[in-house]
Short mmCIF file of C-alpha atoms and ligand atoms in Angstrom, two decimals:
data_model
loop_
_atom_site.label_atom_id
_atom_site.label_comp_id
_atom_site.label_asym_id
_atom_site.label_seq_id
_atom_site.Cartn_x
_atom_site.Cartn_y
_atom_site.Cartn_z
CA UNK A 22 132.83 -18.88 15.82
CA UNK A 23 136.32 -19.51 17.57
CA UNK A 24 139.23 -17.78 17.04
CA UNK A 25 142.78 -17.21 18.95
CA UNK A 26 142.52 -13.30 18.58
CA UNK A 27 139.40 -11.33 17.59
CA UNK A 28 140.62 -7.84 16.16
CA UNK A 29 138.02 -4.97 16.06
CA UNK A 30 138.92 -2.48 13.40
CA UNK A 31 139.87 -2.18 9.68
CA UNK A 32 141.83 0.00 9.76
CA UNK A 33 145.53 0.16 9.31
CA UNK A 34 146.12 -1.56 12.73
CA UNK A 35 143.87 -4.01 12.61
CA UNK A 36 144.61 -5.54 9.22
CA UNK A 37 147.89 -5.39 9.53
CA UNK A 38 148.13 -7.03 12.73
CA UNK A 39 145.66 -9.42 11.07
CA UNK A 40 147.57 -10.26 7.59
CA UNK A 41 150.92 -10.65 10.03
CA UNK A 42 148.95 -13.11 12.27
CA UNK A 43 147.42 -14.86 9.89
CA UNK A 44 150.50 -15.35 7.78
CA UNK A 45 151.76 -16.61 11.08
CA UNK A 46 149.09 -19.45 11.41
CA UNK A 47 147.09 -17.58 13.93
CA UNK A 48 143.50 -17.47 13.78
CA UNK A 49 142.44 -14.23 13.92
CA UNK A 50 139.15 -12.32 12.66
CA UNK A 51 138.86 -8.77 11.78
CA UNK A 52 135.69 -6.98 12.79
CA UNK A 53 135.31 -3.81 11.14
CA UNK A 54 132.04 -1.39 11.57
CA UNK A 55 131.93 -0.17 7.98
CA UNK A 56 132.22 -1.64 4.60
CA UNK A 57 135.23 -1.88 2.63
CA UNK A 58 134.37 0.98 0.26
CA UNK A 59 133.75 3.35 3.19
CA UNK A 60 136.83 2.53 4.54
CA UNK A 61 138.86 3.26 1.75
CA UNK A 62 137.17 6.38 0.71
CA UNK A 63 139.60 8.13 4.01
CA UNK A 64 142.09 10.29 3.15
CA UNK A 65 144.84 10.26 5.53
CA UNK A 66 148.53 10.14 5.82
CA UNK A 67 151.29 9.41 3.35
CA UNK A 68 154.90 9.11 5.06
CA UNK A 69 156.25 5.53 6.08
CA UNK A 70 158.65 4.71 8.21
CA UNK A 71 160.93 1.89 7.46
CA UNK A 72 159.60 -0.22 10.05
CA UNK A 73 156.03 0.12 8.99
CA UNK A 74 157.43 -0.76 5.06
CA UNK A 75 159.30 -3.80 6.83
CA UNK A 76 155.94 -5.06 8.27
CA UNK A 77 153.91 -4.80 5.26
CA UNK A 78 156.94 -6.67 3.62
CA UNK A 79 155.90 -8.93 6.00
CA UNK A 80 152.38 -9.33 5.50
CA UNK A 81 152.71 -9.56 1.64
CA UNK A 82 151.49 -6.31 1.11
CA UNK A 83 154.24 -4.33 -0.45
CA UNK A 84 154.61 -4.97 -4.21
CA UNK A 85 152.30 -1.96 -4.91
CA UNK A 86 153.96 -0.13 -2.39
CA UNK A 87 157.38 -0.98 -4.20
CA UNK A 88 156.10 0.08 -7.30
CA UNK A 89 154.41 3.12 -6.88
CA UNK A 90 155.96 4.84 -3.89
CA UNK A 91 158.83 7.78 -3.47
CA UNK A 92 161.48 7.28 -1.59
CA UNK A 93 162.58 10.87 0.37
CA UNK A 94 165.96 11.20 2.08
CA UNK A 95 164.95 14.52 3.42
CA UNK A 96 162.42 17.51 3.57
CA UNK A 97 162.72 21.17 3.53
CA UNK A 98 161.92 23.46 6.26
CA UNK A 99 160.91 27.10 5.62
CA UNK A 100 160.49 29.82 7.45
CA UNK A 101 159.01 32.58 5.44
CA UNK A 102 160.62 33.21 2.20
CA UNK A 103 163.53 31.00 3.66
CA UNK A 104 164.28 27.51 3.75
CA UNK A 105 167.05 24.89 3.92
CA UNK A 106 166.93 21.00 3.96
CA UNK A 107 167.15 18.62 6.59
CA UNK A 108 169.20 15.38 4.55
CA UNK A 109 167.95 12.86 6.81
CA UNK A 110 171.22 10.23 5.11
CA UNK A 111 173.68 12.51 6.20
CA UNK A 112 172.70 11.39 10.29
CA UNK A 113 170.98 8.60 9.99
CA UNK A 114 170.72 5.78 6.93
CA UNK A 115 167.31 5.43 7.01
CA UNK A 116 164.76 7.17 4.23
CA UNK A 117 160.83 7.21 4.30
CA UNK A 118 158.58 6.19 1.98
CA UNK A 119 155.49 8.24 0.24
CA UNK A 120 152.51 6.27 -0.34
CA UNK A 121 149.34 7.17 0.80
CA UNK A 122 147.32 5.44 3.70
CA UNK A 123 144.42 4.80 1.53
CA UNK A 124 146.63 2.75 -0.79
CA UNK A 125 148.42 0.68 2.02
CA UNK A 126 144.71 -0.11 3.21
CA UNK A 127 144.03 -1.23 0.28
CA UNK A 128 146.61 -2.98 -0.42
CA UNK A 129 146.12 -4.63 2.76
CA UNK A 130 142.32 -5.85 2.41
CA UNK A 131 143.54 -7.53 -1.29
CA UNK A 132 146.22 -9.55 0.45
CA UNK A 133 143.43 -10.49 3.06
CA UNK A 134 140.98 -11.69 0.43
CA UNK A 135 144.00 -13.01 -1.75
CA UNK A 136 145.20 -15.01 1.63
CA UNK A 137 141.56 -16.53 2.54
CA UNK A 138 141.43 -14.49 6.03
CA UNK A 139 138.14 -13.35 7.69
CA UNK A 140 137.63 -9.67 7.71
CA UNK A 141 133.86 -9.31 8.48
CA UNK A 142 131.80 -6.01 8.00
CA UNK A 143 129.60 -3.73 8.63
CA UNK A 144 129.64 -5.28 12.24
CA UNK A 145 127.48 -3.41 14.60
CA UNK A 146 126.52 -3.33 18.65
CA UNK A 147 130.06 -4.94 19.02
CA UNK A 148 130.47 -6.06 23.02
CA UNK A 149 133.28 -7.25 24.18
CA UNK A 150 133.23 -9.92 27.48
CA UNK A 151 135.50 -10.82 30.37
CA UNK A 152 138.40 -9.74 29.19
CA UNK A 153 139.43 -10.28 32.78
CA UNK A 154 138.64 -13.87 32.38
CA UNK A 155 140.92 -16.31 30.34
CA UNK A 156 137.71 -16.81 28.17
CA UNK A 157 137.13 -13.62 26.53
CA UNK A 158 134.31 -13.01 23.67
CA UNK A 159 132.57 -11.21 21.64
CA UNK A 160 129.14 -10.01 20.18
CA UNK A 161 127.86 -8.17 17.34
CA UNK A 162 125.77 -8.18 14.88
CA UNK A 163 125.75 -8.12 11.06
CA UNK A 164 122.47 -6.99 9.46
CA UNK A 165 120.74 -7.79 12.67
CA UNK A 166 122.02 -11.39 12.70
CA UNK A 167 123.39 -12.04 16.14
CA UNK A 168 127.43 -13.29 16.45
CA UNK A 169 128.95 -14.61 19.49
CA UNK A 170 133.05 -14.55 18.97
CA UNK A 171 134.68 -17.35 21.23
CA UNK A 172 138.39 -15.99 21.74
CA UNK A 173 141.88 -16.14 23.52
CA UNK A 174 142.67 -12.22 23.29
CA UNK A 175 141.01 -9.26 21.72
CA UNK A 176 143.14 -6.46 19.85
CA UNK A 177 141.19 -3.09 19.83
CA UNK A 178 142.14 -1.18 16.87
CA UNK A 179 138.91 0.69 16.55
CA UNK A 180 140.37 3.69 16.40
CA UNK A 181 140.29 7.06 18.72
CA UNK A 182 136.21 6.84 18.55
CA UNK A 183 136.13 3.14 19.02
CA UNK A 184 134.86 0.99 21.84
CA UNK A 185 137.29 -1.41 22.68
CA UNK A 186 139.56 2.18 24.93
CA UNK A 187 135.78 1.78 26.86
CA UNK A 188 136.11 -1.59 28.14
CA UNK A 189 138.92 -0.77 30.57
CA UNK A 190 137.50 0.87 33.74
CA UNK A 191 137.62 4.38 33.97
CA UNK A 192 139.46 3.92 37.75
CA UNK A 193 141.92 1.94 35.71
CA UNK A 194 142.14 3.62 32.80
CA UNK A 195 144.57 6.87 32.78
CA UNK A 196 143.89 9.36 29.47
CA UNK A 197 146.56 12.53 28.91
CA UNK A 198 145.00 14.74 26.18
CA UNK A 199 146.45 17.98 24.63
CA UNK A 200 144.07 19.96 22.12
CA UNK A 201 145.51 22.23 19.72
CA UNK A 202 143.72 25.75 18.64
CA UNK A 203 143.95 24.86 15.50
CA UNK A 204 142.82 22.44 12.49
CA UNK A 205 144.67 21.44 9.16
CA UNK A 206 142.43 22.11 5.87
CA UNK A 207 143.41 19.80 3.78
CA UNK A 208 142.82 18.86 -0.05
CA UNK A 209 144.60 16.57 -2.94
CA UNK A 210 144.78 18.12 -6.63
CA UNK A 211 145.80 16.01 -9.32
CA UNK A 212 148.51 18.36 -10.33
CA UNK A 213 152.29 17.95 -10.00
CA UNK A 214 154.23 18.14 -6.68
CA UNK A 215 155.42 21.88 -6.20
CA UNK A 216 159.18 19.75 -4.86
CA UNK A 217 160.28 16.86 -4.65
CA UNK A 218 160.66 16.68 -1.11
CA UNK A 219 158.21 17.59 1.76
CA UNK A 220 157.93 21.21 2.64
CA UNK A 221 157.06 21.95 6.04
CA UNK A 222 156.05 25.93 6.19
CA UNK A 223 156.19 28.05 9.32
CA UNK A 224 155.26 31.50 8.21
CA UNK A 225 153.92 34.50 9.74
CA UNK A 226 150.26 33.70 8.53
CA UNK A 227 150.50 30.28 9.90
CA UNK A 228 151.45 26.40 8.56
CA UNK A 229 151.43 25.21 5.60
CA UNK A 230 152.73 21.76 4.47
CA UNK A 231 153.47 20.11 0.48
CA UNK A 232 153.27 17.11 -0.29
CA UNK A 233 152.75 14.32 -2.41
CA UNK A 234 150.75 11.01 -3.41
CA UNK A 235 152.07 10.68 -6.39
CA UNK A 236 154.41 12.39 -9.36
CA UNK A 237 150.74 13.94 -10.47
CA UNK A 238 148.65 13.91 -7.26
CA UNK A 239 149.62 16.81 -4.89
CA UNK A 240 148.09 17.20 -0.69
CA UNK A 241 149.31 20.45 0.95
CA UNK A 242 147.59 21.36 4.42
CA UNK A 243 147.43 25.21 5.50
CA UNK A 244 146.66 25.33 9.35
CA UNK A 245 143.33 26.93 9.57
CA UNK A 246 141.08 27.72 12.73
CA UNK A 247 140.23 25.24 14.66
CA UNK A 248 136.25 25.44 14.05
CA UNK A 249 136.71 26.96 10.40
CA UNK A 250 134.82 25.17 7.52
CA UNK A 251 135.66 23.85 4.21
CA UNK A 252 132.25 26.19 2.77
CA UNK A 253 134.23 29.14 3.51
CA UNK A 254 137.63 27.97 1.30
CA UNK A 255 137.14 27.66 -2.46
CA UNK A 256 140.10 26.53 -4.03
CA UNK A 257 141.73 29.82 -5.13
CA UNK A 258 141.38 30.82 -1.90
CA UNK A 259 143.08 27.76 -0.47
CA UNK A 260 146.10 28.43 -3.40
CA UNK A 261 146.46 32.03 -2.04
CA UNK A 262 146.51 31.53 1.57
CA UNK A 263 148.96 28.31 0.21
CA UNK A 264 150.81 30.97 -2.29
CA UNK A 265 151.43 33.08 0.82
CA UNK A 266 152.99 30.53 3.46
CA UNK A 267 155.40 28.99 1.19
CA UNK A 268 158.96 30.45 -0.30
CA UNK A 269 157.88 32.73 -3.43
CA UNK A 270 159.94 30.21 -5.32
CA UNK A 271 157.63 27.37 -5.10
CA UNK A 272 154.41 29.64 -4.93
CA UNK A 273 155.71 30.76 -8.24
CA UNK A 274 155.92 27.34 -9.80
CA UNK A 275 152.95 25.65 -8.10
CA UNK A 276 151.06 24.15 -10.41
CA UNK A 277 147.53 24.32 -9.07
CA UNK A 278 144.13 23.04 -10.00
CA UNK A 279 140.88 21.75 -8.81
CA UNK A 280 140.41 19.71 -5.46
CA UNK A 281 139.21 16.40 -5.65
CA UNK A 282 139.19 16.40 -1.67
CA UNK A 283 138.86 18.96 0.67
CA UNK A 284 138.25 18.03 4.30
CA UNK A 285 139.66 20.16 7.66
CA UNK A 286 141.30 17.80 10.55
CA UNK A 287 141.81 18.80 14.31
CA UNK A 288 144.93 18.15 16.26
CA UNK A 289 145.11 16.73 19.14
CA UNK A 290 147.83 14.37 21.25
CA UNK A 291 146.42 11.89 23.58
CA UNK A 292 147.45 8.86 25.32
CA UNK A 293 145.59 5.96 26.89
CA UNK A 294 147.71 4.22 29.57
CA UNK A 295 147.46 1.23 30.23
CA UNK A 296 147.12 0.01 26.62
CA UNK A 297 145.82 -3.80 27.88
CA UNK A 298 143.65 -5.15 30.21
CA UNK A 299 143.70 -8.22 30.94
CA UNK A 300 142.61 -10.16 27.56
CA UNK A 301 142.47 -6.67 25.52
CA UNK A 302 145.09 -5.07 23.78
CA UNK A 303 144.94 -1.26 22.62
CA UNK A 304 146.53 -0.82 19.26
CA UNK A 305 147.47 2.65 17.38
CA UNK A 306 144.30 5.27 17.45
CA UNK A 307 142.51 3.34 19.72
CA UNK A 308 145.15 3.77 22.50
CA UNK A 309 146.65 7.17 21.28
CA UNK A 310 146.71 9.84 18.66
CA UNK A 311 149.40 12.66 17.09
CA UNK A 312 148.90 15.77 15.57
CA UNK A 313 149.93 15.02 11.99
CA UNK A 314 153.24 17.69 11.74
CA UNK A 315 155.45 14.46 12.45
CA UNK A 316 153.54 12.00 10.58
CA UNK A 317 153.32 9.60 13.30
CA UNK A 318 150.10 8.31 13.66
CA UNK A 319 150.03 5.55 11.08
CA UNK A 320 153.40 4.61 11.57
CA UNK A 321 152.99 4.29 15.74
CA UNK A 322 150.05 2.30 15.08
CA UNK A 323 152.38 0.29 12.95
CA UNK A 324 154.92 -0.10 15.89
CA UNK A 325 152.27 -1.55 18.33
CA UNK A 326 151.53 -3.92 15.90
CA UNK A 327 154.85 -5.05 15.52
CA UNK A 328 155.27 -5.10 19.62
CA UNK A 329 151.85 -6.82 19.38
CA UNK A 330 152.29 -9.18 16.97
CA UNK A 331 155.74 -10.51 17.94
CA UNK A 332 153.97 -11.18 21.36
CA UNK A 333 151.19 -13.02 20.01
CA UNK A 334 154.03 -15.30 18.38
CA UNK A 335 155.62 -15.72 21.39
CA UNK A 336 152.87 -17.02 23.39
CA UNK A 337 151.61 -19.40 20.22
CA UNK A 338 154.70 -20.89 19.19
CA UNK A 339 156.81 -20.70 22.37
CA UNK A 340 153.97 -20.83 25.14
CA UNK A 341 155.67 -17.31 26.69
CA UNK A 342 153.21 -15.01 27.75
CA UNK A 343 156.11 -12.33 28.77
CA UNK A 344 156.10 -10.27 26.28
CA UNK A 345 151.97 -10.01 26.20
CA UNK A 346 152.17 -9.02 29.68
CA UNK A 347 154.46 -6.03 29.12
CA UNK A 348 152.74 -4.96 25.75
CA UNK A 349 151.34 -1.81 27.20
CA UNK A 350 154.83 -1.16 28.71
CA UNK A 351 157.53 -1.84 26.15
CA UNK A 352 154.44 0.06 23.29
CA UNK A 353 153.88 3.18 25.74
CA UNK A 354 158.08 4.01 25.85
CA UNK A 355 158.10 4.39 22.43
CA UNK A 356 154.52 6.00 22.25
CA UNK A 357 155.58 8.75 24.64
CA UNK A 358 158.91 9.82 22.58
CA UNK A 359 156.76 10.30 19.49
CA UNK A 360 154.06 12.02 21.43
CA UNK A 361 156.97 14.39 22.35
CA UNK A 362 158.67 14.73 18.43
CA UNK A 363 155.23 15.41 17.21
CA UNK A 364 154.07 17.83 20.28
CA UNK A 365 157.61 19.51 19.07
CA UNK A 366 157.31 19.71 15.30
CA UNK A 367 153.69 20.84 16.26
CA UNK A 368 155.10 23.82 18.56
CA UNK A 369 158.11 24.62 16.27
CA UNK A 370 155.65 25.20 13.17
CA UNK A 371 152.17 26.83 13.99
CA UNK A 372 151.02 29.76 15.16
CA UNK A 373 149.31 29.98 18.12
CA UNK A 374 146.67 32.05 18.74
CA UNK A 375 147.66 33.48 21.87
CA UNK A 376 151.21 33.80 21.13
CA UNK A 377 153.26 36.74 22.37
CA UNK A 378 156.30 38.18 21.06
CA UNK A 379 158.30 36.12 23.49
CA UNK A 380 156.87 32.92 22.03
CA UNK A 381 157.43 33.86 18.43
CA UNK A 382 160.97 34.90 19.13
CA UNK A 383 161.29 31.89 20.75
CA UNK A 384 160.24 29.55 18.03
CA UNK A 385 162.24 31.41 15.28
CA UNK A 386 165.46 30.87 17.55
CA UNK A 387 164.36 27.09 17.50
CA UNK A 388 164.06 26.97 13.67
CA UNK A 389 167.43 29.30 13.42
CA UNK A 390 169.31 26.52 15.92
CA UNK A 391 167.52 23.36 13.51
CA UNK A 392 169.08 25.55 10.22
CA UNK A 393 172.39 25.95 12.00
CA UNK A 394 172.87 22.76 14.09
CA UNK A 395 173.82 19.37 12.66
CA UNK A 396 172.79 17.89 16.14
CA UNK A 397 169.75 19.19 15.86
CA UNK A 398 168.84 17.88 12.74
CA UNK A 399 169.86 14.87 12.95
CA UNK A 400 167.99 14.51 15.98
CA UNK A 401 164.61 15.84 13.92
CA UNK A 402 166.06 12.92 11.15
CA UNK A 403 166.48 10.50 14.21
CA UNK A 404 162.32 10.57 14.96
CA UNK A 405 160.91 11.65 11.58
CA UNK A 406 162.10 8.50 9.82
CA UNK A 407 161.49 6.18 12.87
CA UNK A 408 162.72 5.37 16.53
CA UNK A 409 163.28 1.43 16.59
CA UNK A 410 161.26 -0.36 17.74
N1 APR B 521 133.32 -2.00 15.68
C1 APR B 521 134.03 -2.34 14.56
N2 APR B 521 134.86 -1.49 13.92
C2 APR B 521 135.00 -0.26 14.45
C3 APR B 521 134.30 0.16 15.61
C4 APR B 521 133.44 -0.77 16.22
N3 APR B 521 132.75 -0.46 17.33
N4 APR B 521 134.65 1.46 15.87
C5 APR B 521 135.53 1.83 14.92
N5 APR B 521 135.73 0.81 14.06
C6 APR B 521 136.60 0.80 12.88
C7 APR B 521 136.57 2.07 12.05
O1 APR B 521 135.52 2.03 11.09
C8 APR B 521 137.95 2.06 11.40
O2 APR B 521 137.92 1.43 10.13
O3 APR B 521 137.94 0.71 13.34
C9 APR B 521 138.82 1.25 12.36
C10 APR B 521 139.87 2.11 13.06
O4 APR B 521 140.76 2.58 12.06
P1 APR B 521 141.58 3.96 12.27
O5 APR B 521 140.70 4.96 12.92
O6 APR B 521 142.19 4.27 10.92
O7 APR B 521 142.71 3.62 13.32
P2 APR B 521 143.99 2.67 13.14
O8 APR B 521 143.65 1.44 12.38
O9 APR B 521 144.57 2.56 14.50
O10 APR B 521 144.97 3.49 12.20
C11 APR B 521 145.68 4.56 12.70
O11 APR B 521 144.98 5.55 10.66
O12 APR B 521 143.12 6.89 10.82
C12 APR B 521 144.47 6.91 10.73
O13 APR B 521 145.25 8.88 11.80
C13 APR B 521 145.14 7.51 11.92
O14 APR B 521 147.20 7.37 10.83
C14 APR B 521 146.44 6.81 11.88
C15 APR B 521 146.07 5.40 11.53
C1 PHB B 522 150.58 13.75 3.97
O1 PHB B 522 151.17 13.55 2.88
O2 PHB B 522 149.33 13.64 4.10
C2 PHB B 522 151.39 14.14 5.18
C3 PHB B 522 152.77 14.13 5.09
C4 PHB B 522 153.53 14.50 6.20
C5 PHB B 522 152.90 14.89 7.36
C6 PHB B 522 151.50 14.90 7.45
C7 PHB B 522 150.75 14.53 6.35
O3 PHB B 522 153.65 15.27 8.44
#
């Protein structure tokens, strides 16, 4: 098999970079370990930034999206029994978009079959070769069958556990990592949203966040310890501890119910620089990863496709290789500002476990400053609904 670029991963980056390539005339192959099913059985993230809906517009993967989706021009902060609202129109005229990961993924594999691209799977022992040469290629295997992938570049979006982050030396290869003492249990309920707009909880018992999938399918998180396990919450204990972090307002309208997915994340923040060598390009988990507070991780991966993709097309159809070269450059400056917004909204909103009185006083006077200062929340409304790119 030949191709121009051989993507491993479907995921989010890699079939959207693959849908926008192919629409583009670009031959491209996605390589993903897992089957579709699997794939689509993840739970993740559910806010969009404008950029990421203008790239799926793109690929001809947004009529669902348009259909089904909320459209939020701002989110509620609380700190305790308080809150106030952060109108993101009032500083910058821009809204995000609510629609779940598992949905864009979705909706991105149907305009891949619907478009006659090549997404192959359950792909194993994938190796990728001289990527320092200007013949890259590939190998793998699919139910023991040997492939050999003839290619001009390789995009790794395999994600944080992924192989492609591997193939650049370790002497070249530069990783900054931050791990937080703390996890996110998370579950869906197919009840109705306790608000129409996100609630991001700081309270004294710790973080709590509510939102949405849709206007009768609920997520809320409440920060838990970082080796806890979902055996020890059942779900009325997850509604209490949830009861208790949010404004007595909304925990006395909740509606709550049954899980129908329960699952604990960690948080970390980590950065791979550089994100290319020579014929391989890093693209969203593979090269970096957010703690969820800002809800950046889909929607950076989404911005180093777009750096990625427009590169590609500038090398194809204008025979300009200027903007490949600087990909890890131009994606890392915008990487490293939302490492910093989520780090941030992160810091502002936990608790820490070895927090002193100092530190707590601290972060209240943050949250008082973000109630009292327009500045300051318009520069929270600046990165939550999307740097450009
Ligand atoms: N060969 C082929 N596929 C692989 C390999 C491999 N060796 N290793 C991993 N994969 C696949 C995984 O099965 C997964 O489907 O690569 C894909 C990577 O997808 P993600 O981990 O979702 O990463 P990405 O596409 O960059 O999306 C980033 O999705 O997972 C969330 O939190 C993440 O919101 C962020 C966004
Ligand atoms: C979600 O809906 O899963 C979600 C929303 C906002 C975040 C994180 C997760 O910051």
């Amino acid at each position: 098999m030949r191709v121009q670029v051989a993507i491993i991963g479907g995921g989010p980056s890699g079939l959207l970079l693959g849908q926008l390539l192919h629409n583009a005339g670009i031959e491209a192959v996605v390589l993903e370990r897992q089957t579709r099913e699997y794939v689509l059985t993840r739970i993740r993230a559910g806010v969009l930034e404008r950029g990421t809906v203008n790239l799926l517009e793109q690929a001809g993967a947004a009529d669902r999206l348009h259909a089904e989706s909320f459209t939020h021009d701002g989110t509620v902060i609380s700190v305790n029994n308080k809150h106030f609202n952060i109108p993101f129109h009032k500083y910058v005229n821009k809204p995000v978009t609510v629609y779940g990961q598992t949905e864009l993924t979705r909706d991105l594999y149907d305009a891949r079959e619907l478009g006659g691209a090549a997404t192959l799977f359950n792909v194993e022992d994938v190796i990728i070769n001289d990527v320092k040469s200007d013949s890259p290629s590939i190998d793998c295997k699919i139910a023991s069958e040997s492939i050999h992938i003839d290619c001009d570049y390789v995009a790794g979006c395999d994600g944080f556990h992924g192989v492609s982050r591997q193939h650049i030396p370790s002497d070249v290869r530069r990783e900054y990592e931050k791990v937080y003492p703390f996890g996110w249990l998370g579950i869906i309920s197919e009840t109705k949203p306790v608000h129409e707009e996100l609630i991001y909880a700081n309270s004294d018992r710790g973080f709590a966040l509510c939102s949405m999938r849709t206007d009768r399918l609920s997520r809320y998180y409440v920060q838990c310890d970082a080796n806890d396990s979902i055996d020890n919450w059942s779900d009325s204990a997850f509604w209490d501890e949830l009861k208790q972090r949010i404004p007595e307002q909304f925990a006395d309208t909740i509606e709550t119910g049954p899980s129908i997915e329960k699952s604990i994340a960690p948080l970390r923040s980590f950065v791979c620089e550089p994100m290319q060598y020579g014929k391989l390009f890093l693209c969203g988990d593979a090269a970096h990863i957010v703690p969820p507070t800002g809800a950046k991780g889909l929607n950076t991966a989404a911005s180093d496709v777009h750096y990625l993709y427009n590169a590609f097309k500038q090398r194809y159809q204008h025979n300009d290789d200027e903007a490949l070269t600087s990909y890890s450059q131009t994606a890392l400056k915008r990487v490293w500002k939302v490492q910093r917004f989520s780090w941030w909204m992160t810091s502002m909103l936990h608790r820490f476990p070895d927090q002193s009185e100092f530190d707590i006083n601290i972060q209240r006077a943050e949250l008082d400053f973000l109630r009292e200062s327009e500045p300051a929340q318009a520069s929270l409304a600046i990165n939550y609904v999307g740097l450009p790119y």
